[in-house]
Coordinates of C-alpha atoms in Angstrom, one line a residue:
Chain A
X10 CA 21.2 -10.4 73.0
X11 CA 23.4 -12.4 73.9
X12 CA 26.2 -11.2 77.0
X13 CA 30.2 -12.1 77.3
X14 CA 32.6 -11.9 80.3
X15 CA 36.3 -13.3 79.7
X16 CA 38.3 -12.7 82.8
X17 CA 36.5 -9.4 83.9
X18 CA 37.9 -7.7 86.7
X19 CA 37.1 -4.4 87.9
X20 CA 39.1 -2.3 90.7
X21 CA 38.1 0.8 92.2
X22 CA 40.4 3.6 93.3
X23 CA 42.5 3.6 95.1
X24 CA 42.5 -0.6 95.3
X25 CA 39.3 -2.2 95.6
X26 CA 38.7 -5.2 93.1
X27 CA 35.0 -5.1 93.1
X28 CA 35.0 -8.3 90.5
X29 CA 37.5 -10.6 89.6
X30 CA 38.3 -12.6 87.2
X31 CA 34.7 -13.5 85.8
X32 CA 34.2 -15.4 82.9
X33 CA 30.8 -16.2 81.7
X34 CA 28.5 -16.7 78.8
X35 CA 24.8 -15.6 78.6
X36 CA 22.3 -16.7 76.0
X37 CA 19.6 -14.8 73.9
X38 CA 16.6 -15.4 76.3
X39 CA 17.6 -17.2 78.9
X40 CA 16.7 -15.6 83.0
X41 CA 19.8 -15.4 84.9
X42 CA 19.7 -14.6 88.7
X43 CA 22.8 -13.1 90.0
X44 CA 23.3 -13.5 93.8
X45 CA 25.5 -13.3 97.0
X46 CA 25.7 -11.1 99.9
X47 CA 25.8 -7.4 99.7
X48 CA 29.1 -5.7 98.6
X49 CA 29.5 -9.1 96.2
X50 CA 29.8 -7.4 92.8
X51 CA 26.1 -8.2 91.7
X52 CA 25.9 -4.7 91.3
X53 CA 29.2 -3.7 89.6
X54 CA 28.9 -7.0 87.1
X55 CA 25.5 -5.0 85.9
X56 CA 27.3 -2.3 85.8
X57 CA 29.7 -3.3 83.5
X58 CA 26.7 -4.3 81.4
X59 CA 24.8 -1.5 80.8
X60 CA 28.5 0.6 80.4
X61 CA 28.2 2.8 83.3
X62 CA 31.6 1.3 84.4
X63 CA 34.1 0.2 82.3
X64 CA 36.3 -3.2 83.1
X65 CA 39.9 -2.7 84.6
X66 CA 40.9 -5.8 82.5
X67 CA 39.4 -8.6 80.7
X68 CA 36.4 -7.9 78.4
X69 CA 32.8 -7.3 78.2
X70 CA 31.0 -8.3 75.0
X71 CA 27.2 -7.5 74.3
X72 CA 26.1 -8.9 70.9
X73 CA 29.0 -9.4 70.4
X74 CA 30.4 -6.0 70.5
X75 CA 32.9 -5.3 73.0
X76 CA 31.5 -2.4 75.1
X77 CA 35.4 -0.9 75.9
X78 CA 35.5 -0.1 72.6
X79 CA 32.2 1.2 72.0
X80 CA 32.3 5.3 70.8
X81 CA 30.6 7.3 73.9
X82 CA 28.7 8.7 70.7
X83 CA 27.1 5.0 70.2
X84 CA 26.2 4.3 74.3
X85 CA 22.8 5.8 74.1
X86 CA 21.7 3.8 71.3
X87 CA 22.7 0.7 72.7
X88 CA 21.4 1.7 76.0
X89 CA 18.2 2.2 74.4
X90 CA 18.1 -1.4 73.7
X91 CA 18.8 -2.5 77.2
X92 CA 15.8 -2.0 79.9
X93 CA 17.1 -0.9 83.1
X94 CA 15.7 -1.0 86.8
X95 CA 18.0 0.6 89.2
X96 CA 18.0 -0.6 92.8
X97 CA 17.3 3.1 93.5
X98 CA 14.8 3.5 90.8
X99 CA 16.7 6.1 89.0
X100 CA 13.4 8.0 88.5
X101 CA 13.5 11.9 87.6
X102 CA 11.6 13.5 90.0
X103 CA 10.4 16.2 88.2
X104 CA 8.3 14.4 85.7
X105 CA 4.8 12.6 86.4
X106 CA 4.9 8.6 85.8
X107 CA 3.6 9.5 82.3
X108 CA 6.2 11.8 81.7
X109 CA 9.5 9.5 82.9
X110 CA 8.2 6.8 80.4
X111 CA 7.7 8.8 77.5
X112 CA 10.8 10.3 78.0
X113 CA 12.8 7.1 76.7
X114 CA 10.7 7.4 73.1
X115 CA 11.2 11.1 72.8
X116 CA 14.8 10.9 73.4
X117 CA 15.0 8.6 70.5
X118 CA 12.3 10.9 68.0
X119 CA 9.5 8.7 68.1
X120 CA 6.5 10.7 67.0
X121 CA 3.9 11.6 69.7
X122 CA 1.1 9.5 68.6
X123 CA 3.5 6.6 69.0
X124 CA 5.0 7.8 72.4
X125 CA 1.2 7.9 73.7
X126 CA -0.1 4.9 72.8
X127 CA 3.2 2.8 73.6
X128 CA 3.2 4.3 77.6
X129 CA -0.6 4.2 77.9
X130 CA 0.3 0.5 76.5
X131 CA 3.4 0.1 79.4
X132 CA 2.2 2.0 82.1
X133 CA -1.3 -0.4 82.0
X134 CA 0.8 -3.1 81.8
X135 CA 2.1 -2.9 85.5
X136 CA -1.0 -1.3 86.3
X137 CA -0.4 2.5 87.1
X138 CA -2.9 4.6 84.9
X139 CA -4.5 5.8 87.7
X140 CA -1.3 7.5 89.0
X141 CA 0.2 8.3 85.3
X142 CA 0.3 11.9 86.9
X143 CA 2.0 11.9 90.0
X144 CA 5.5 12.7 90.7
X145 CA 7.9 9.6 92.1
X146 CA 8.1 11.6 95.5
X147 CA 4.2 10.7 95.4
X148 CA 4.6 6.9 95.1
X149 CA 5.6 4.1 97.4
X150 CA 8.4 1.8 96.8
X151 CA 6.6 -0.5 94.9
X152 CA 4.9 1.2 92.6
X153 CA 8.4 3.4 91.7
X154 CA 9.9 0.2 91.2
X155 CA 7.0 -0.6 88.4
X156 CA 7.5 2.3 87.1
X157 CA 10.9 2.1 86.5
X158 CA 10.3 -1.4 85.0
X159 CA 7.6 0.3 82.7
X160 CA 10.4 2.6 81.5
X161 CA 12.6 0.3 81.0
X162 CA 9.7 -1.7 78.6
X163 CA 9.0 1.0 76.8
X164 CA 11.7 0.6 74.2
X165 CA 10.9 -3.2 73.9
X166 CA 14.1 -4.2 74.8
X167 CA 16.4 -7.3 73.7
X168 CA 18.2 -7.1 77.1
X169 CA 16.4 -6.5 80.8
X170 CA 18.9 -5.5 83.4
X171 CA 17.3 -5.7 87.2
X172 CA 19.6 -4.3 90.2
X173 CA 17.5 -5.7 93.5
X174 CA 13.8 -5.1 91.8
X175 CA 12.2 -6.8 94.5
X176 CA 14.9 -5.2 97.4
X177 CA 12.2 -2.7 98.5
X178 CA 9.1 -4.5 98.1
X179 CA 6.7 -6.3 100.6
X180 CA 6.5 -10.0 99.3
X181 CA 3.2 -9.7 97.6
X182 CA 4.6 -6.6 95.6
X183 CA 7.9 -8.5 95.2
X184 CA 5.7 -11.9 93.7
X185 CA 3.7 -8.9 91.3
X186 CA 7.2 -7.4 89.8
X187 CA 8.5 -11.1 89.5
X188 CA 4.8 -11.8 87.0
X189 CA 6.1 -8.9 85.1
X190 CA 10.1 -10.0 84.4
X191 CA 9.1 -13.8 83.8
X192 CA 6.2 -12.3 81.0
X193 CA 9.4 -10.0 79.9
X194 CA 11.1 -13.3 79.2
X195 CA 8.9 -15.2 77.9
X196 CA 9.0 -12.9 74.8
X197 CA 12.5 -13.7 74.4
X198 CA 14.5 -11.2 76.4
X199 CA 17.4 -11.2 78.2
X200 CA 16.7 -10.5 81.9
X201 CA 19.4 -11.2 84.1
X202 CA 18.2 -9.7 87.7
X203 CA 20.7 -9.5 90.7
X204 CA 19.0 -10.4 94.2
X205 CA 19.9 -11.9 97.7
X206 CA 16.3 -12.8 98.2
X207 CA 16.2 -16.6 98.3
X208 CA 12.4 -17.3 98.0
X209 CA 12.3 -15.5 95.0
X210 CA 15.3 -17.4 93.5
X211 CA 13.9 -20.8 94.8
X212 CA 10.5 -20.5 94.1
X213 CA 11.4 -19.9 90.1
X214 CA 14.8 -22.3 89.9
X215 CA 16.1 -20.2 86.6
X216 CA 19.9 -20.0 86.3
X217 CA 21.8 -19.1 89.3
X218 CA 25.0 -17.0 89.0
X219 CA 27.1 -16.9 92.5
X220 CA 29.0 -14.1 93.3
X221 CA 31.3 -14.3 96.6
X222 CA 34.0 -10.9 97.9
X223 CA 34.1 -10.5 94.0
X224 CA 34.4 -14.0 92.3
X225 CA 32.4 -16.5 90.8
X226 CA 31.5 -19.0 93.3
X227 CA 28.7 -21.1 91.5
X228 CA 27.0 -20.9 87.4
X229 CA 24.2 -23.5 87.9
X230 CA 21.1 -23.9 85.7
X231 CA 18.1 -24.4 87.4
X232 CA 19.5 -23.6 90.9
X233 CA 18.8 -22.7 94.3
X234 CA 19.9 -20.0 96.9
X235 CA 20.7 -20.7 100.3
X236 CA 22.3 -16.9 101.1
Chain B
X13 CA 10.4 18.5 64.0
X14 CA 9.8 16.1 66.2
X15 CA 13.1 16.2 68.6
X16 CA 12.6 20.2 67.7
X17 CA 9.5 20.1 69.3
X18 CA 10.7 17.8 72.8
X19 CA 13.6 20.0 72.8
X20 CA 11.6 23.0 73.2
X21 CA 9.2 21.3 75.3
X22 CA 12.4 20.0 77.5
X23 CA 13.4 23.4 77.3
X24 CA 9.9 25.1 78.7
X25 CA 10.2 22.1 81.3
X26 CA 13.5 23.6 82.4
X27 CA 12.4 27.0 83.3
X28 CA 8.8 26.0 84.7
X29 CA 10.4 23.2 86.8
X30 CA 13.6 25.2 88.2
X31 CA 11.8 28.9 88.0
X32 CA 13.7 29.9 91.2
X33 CA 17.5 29.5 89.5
X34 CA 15.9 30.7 86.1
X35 CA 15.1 33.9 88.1
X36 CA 18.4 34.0 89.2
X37 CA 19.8 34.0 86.4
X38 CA 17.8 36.2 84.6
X39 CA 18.0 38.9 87.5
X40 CA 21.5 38.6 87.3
X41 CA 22.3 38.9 83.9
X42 CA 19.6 41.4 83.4
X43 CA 21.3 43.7 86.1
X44 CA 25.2 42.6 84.8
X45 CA 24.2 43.6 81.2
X46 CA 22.3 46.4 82.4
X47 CA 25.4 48.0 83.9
X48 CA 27.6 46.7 80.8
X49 CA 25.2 48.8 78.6
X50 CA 25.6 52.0 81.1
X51 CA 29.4 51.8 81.2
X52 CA 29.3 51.6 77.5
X53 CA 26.6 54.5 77.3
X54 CA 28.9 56.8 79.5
X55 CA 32.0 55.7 77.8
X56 CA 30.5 56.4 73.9
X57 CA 28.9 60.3 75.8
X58 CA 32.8 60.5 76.8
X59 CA 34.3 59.9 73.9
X60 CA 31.3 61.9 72.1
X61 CA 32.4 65.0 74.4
X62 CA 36.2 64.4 73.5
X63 CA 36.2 64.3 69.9
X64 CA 34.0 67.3 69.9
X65 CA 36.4 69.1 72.1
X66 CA 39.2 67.8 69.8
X67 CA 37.1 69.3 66.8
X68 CA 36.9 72.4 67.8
X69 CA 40.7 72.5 68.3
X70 CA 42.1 75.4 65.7
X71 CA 45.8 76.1 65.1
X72 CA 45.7 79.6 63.5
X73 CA 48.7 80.1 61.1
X74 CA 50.1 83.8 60.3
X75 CA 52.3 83.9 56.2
X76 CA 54.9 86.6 56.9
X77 CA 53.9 89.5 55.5
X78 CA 55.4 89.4 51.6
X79 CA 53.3 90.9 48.6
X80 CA 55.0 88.5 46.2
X81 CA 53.7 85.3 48.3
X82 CA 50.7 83.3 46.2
X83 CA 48.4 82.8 48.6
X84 CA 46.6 80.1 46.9
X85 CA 50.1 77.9 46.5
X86 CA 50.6 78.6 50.3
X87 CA 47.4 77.1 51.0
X88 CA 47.2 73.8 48.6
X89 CA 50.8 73.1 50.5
X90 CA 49.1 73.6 54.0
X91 CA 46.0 71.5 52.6
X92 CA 48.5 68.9 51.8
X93 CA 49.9 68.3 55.6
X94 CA 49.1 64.6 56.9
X95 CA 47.2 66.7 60.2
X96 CA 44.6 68.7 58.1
X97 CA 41.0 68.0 58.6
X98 CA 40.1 71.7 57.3
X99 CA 41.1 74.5 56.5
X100 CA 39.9 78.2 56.1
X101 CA 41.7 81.4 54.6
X102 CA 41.3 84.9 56.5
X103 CA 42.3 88.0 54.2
X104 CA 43.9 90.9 56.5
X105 CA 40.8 92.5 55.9
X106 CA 38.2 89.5 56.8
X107 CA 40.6 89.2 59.9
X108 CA 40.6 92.7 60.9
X109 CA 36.8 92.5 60.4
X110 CA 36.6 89.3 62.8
X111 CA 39.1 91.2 65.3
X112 CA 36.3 94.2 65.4
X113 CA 33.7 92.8 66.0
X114 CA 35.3 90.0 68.9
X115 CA 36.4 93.1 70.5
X116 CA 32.9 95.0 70.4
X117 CA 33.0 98.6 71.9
X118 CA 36.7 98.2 72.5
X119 CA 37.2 98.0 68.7
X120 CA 37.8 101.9 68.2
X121 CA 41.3 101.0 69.5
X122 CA 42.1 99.3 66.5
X123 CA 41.7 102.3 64.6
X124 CA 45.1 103.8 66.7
X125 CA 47.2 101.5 64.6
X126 CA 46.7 102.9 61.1
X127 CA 47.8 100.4 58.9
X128 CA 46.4 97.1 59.3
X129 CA 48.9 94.8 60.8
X130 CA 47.5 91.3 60.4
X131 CA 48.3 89.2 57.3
X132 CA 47.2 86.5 55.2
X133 CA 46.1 83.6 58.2
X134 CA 44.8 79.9 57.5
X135 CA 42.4 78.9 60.7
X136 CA 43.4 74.7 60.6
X137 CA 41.4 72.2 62.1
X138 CA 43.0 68.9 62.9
X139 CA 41.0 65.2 63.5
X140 CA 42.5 64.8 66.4
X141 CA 44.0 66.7 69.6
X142 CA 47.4 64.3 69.5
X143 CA 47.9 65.9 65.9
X144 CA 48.2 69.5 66.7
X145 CA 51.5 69.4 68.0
X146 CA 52.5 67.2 64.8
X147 CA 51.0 69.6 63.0
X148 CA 52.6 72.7 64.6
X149 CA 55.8 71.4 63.9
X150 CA 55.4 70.8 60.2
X151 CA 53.8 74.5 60.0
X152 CA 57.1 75.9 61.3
X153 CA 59.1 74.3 59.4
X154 CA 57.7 76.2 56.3
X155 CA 59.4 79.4 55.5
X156 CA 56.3 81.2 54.3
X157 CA 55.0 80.8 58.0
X158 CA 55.1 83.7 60.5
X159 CA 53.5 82.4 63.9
X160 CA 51.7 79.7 64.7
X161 CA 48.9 80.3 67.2
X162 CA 47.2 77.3 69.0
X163 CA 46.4 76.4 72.9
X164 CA 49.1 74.6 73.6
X165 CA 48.1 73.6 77.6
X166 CA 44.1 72.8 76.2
X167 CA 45.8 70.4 73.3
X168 CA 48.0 68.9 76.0
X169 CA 45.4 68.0 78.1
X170 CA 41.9 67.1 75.4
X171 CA 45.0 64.8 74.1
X172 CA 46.0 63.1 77.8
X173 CA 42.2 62.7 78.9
X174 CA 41.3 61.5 75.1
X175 CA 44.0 58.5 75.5
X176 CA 43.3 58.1 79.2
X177 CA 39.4 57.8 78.8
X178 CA 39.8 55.6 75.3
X179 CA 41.7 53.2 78.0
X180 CA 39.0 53.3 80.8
X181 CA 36.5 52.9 78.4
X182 CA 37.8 49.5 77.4
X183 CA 39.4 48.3 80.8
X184 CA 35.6 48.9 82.4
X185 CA 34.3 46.9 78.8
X186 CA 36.2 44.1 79.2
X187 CA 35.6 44.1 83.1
X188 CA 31.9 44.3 82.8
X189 CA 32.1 42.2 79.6
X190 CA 33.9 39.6 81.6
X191 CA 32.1 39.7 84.9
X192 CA 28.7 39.3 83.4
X193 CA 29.7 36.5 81.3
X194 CA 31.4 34.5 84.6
X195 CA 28.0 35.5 86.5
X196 CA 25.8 33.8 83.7
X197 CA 28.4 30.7 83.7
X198 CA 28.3 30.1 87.5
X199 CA 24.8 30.5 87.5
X200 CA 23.9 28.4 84.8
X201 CA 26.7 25.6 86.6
X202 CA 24.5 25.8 89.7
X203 CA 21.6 25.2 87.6
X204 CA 23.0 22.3 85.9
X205 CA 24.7 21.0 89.1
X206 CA 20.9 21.3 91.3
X207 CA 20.0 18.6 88.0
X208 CA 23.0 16.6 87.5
X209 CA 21.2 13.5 89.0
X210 CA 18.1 14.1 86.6
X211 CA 21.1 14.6 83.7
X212 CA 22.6 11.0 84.7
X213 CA 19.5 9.5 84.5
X214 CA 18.6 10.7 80.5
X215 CA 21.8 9.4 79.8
X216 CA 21.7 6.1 81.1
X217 CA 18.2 5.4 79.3
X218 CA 19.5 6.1 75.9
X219 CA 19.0 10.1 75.5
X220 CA 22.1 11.4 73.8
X221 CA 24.4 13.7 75.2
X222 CA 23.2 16.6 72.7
X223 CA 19.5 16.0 73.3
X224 CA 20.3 16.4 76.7
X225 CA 22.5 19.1 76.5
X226 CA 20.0 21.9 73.5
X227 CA 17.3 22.3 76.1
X228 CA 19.5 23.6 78.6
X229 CA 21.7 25.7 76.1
X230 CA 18.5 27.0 75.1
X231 CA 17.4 28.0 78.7
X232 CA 20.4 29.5 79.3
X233 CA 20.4 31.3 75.8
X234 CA 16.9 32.5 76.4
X235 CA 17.2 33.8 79.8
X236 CA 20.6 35.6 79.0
X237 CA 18.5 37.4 76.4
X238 CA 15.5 38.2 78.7
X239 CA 18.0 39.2 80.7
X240 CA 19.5 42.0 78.1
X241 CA 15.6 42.8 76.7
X242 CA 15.1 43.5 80.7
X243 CA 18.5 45.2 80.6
X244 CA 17.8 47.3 77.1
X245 CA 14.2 48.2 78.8
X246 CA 16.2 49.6 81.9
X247 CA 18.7 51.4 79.8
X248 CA 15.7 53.0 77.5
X249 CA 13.7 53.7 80.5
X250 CA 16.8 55.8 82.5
X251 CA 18.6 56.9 79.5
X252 CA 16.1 59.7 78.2
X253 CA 15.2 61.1 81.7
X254 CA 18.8 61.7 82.2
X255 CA 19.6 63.2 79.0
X256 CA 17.1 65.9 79.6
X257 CA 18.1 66.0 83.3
X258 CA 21.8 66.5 82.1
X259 CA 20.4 69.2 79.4
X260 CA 18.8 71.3 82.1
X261 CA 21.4 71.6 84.0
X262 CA 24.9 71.6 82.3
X263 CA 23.7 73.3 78.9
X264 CA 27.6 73.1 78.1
X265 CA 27.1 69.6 77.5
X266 CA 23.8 69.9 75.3
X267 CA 25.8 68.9 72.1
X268 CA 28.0 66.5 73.5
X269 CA 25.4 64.0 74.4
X270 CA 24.0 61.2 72.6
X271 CA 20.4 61.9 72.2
X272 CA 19.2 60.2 68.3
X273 CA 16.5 57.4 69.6
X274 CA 17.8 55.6 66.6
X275 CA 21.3 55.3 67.8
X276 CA 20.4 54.3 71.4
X277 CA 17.6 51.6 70.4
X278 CA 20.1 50.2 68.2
X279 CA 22.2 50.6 71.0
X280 CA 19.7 48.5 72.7
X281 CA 19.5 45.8 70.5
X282 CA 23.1 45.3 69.8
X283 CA 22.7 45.0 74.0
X284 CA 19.9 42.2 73.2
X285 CA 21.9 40.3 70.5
X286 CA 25.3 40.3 72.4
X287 CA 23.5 39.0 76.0
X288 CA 22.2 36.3 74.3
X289 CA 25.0 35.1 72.3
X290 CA 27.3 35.2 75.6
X291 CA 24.2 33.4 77.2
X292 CA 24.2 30.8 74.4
X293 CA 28.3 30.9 74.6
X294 CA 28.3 30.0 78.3
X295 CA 25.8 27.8 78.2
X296 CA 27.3 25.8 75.2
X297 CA 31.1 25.4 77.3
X298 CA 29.6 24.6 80.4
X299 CA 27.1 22.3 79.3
X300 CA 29.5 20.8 77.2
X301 CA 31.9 20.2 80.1
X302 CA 29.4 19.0 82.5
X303 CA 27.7 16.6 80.3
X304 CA 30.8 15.4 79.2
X305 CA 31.8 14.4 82.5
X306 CA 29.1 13.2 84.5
X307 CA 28.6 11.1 81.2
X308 CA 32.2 9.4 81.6
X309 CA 32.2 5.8 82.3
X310 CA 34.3 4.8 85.6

């Protein structure tokens, strides 16, 4: 899935311009990091991706389709083809591990045998059986953060949305979830991760997007980040 | 039947998960219903009371005394008024007969009149109180009409507290009606608002906003009606005592009161169908409005 920004800019009441004027192609399948300090936009430009916000001018394009004009009707079924991990998590507290991931299937019909198999399938994939029944509340930061990345597999999604995965995380936990998003890619999706950790971005050299007070400072393939 | 079967799972989820607020708001709507269903009760015994009071209402008519009158023309024209619920004749003699044995021992004094002075008399009964004035009026209007007897204070006043309680009765429906329903909204709006994070979340991984939004119509639709079944039971289990309390005590009232099973269980159930459709109602709107915004992109 391919992503589309032509002169995005995004204010904030009552007049905070979060992003501006951003204009910038993504590919099917290419790994895009998306840095610069905190309160740069990373978070707002993901934002505008997975529709939670909607741009102030300029347009946002996702396969193509331009998100302002998507039907609210239609947002959940893209959204089902976009994995998301929040900075936060975005976990729901009251369901076990097993229970957040199978949510995603069984908001979208898919019989139980299917829903079973798929998040035994995910939730061994970051390695969290053992805990499939615990509550979030129960987990550390690291292993919320894989479970929000095993919801967000679940659907096997063409896009992969990050927001700070690694933010919380000790550097061996960090270098874990980072195995995870590169195997993600590798089977041709999107994943476009915002970060202001610099050893992650230099150990990998992927494309770097540079955000700075809102504007695009830098699009370079294969970059570096220096913070 | 397979979204039927997370829905109700969601649903279960709902109530097992938030039992303290499902509590709440089954506690409350079970005690608003239950004293909607009591007001209702008391108003129906009221009106019960009234309409027999209003039945029982006769307007006696006196045809001056005229051997050529025909008794039976008198009484088709009578039968004919707009007021007339019934109507019974009463020969001189039948009323004489009536007088005599009303008046008991005393009815020897009767014989001190010689000729019997009471004519031809129709004993009217009207549907209700309001219409025996109406009525009255028509009846002296005809010339073959002596008198017209009737309690003129009692019809007054059934009449007043007939239209006075008929108002009460649906000021205190509406209230209750009204305040149970706003009880069951604001509860069900801190429900939702205690989940609106969990709510945000479904949405932003791809649930849609009415696969959300059934499980916690349902909740709110099921525990309305546990509510009213709690509130039916309540209403049952009081009713009955107090009839038979009420009987005891104030034998005037024996016939006045509601006392079939039949009608109060289906009393009951009416009760049942109506708390759960205002439970599904005002779960529907405020779910709908939540969901709606909490779901609208910035």
């Amino acid at each position: 899935m391919n992503i589309t920004f032509s002169e995005v800019t995004k204010t904030f009441e009552p007049d905070i311009t979060a992003l501006f004027d951003i204009s910038l192609n993504i590919e099917q399948g290419e790994f895009v990091y998306v840095v610069g300090q905190t309160g740069s936009g990373k978070s707002t430009l993901l934002r505008l991706i997975t529709r939670e916000i909607l741009p102030s001018a300029g347009v946002v394009a996702v396969g193509g389709y331009d998100l302002r004009r998507m039907r609210r009707a239609d947002v959940p079924y893209y959204r089902r083809d976009v994995g998301l991990v929040a900075q936060d998590f975005k976990l729901i507290q009251s369901l076990t591990v097993y229970e957040n991931i199978a949510f995603v299937m069984e908001a979208m019909s898919v019989p139980k045998k299917l829903v079973t198999e798929r998040t035994k399938d995910v939730i061994n994939q970051v390695g969290l059986w053992r805990r499939r029944s615990m509550r979030p509340a129960q987990l550390s930061g690291g292993e919320q953060q894989r479970v929000a990345i095993a919801r967000a597999l679940a659907n096997s999604p063409s896009l992969f949305i990050a927001d700070e995965p690694t933010g919380n995380l000790d550097f061996h936990t960090a270098a874990e979830v980072m195995k995870i998003l590169f195997a993600i890619n590798a089977a041709g999706v999107t994943v476009v991760m915002s970060t202001h950790n610099q050893a992650i971005v230099n150990a990998s050299r992927q494309r770097v997007i540079e955000l700075e007070n809102g504007k695009l400072i830098r699009d370079e393939k294969g970059g570096t980040y220096s913070g | 039947m397979t979204t039927l079967k997370y829905i109700l799972r969601d649903m279960w989820r709902l109530v097992v998960h938030h039992w303290v607020l499902g509590l709440l708001t089954l506690i409350t709507a079970g005690v608003m219903l239950w004293i909607l269903g009591v007001t209702t009760l008391f108003s129906l015994n009221l009106e019960n009371l009234l309409s027999r009071l209003e039945s029982e209402l006769v307007v006696q008519a006196y045809l001056v005394k005229d051997n050529t009158l025909d008794i039976e023309k008198v009484a088709a024209k009578i039968q004919a008024l707009e007021y007339v619920y019934a109507m019974k004749i009463y020969s001189p003699s039948d009323s004489l007969a009536k007088l005599q044995e009303k008046m008991g021992s005393q009815s020897r004094a009767l014989d001190m009149l010689g000729e019997n002075p009471i004519p031809y008399n129709f004993e009217i009964h009207v549907h209700k109180a309001e219409d025996v004035e109406h009525l009255v009026d028509e009846l002296n209007a005809m010339p073959e009409i002596d008198d017209v007897v009737y309690a003129g204070l009692v019809v007054k006043r059934i009449s007043a507290l007939s239209r006075i309680s008929s108002r009460i009765a649906l000021v205190m429906f509406i209230l209750s009606v009204v305040i149970t329903a706003l009880v069951v909204y604001n509860t069900i709006h801190i429900s939702l608002y205690s989940r609106r994070e969990e709510i945000g979340i479904m949405y932003l991984v791809g649930a849609t906003r009415a696969y959300i939004a059934t499980p916690f119509v349902l909740e709110g639709t099921l525990l309305s009606l546990l509510g009213a079944l709690i509130a039916a039971a309540g209403i049952i289990g009081a009713y009955f005592p107090g009839v038979t309390l009420i009987q005891a005590n104030l034998p005037f009232l024996r016939n006045s009161i509601i006392t079939d099973r039949a009608v109060i269980f289906r009393f009951c159930a009416l009760l049942a169908g109506f708390g759960a459709t205002l439970g599904w109602v005002c779960s529907y709107i405020i779910v709908a409005r939540f969901i709606n915004s909490i779901t609208k992109p910035e």
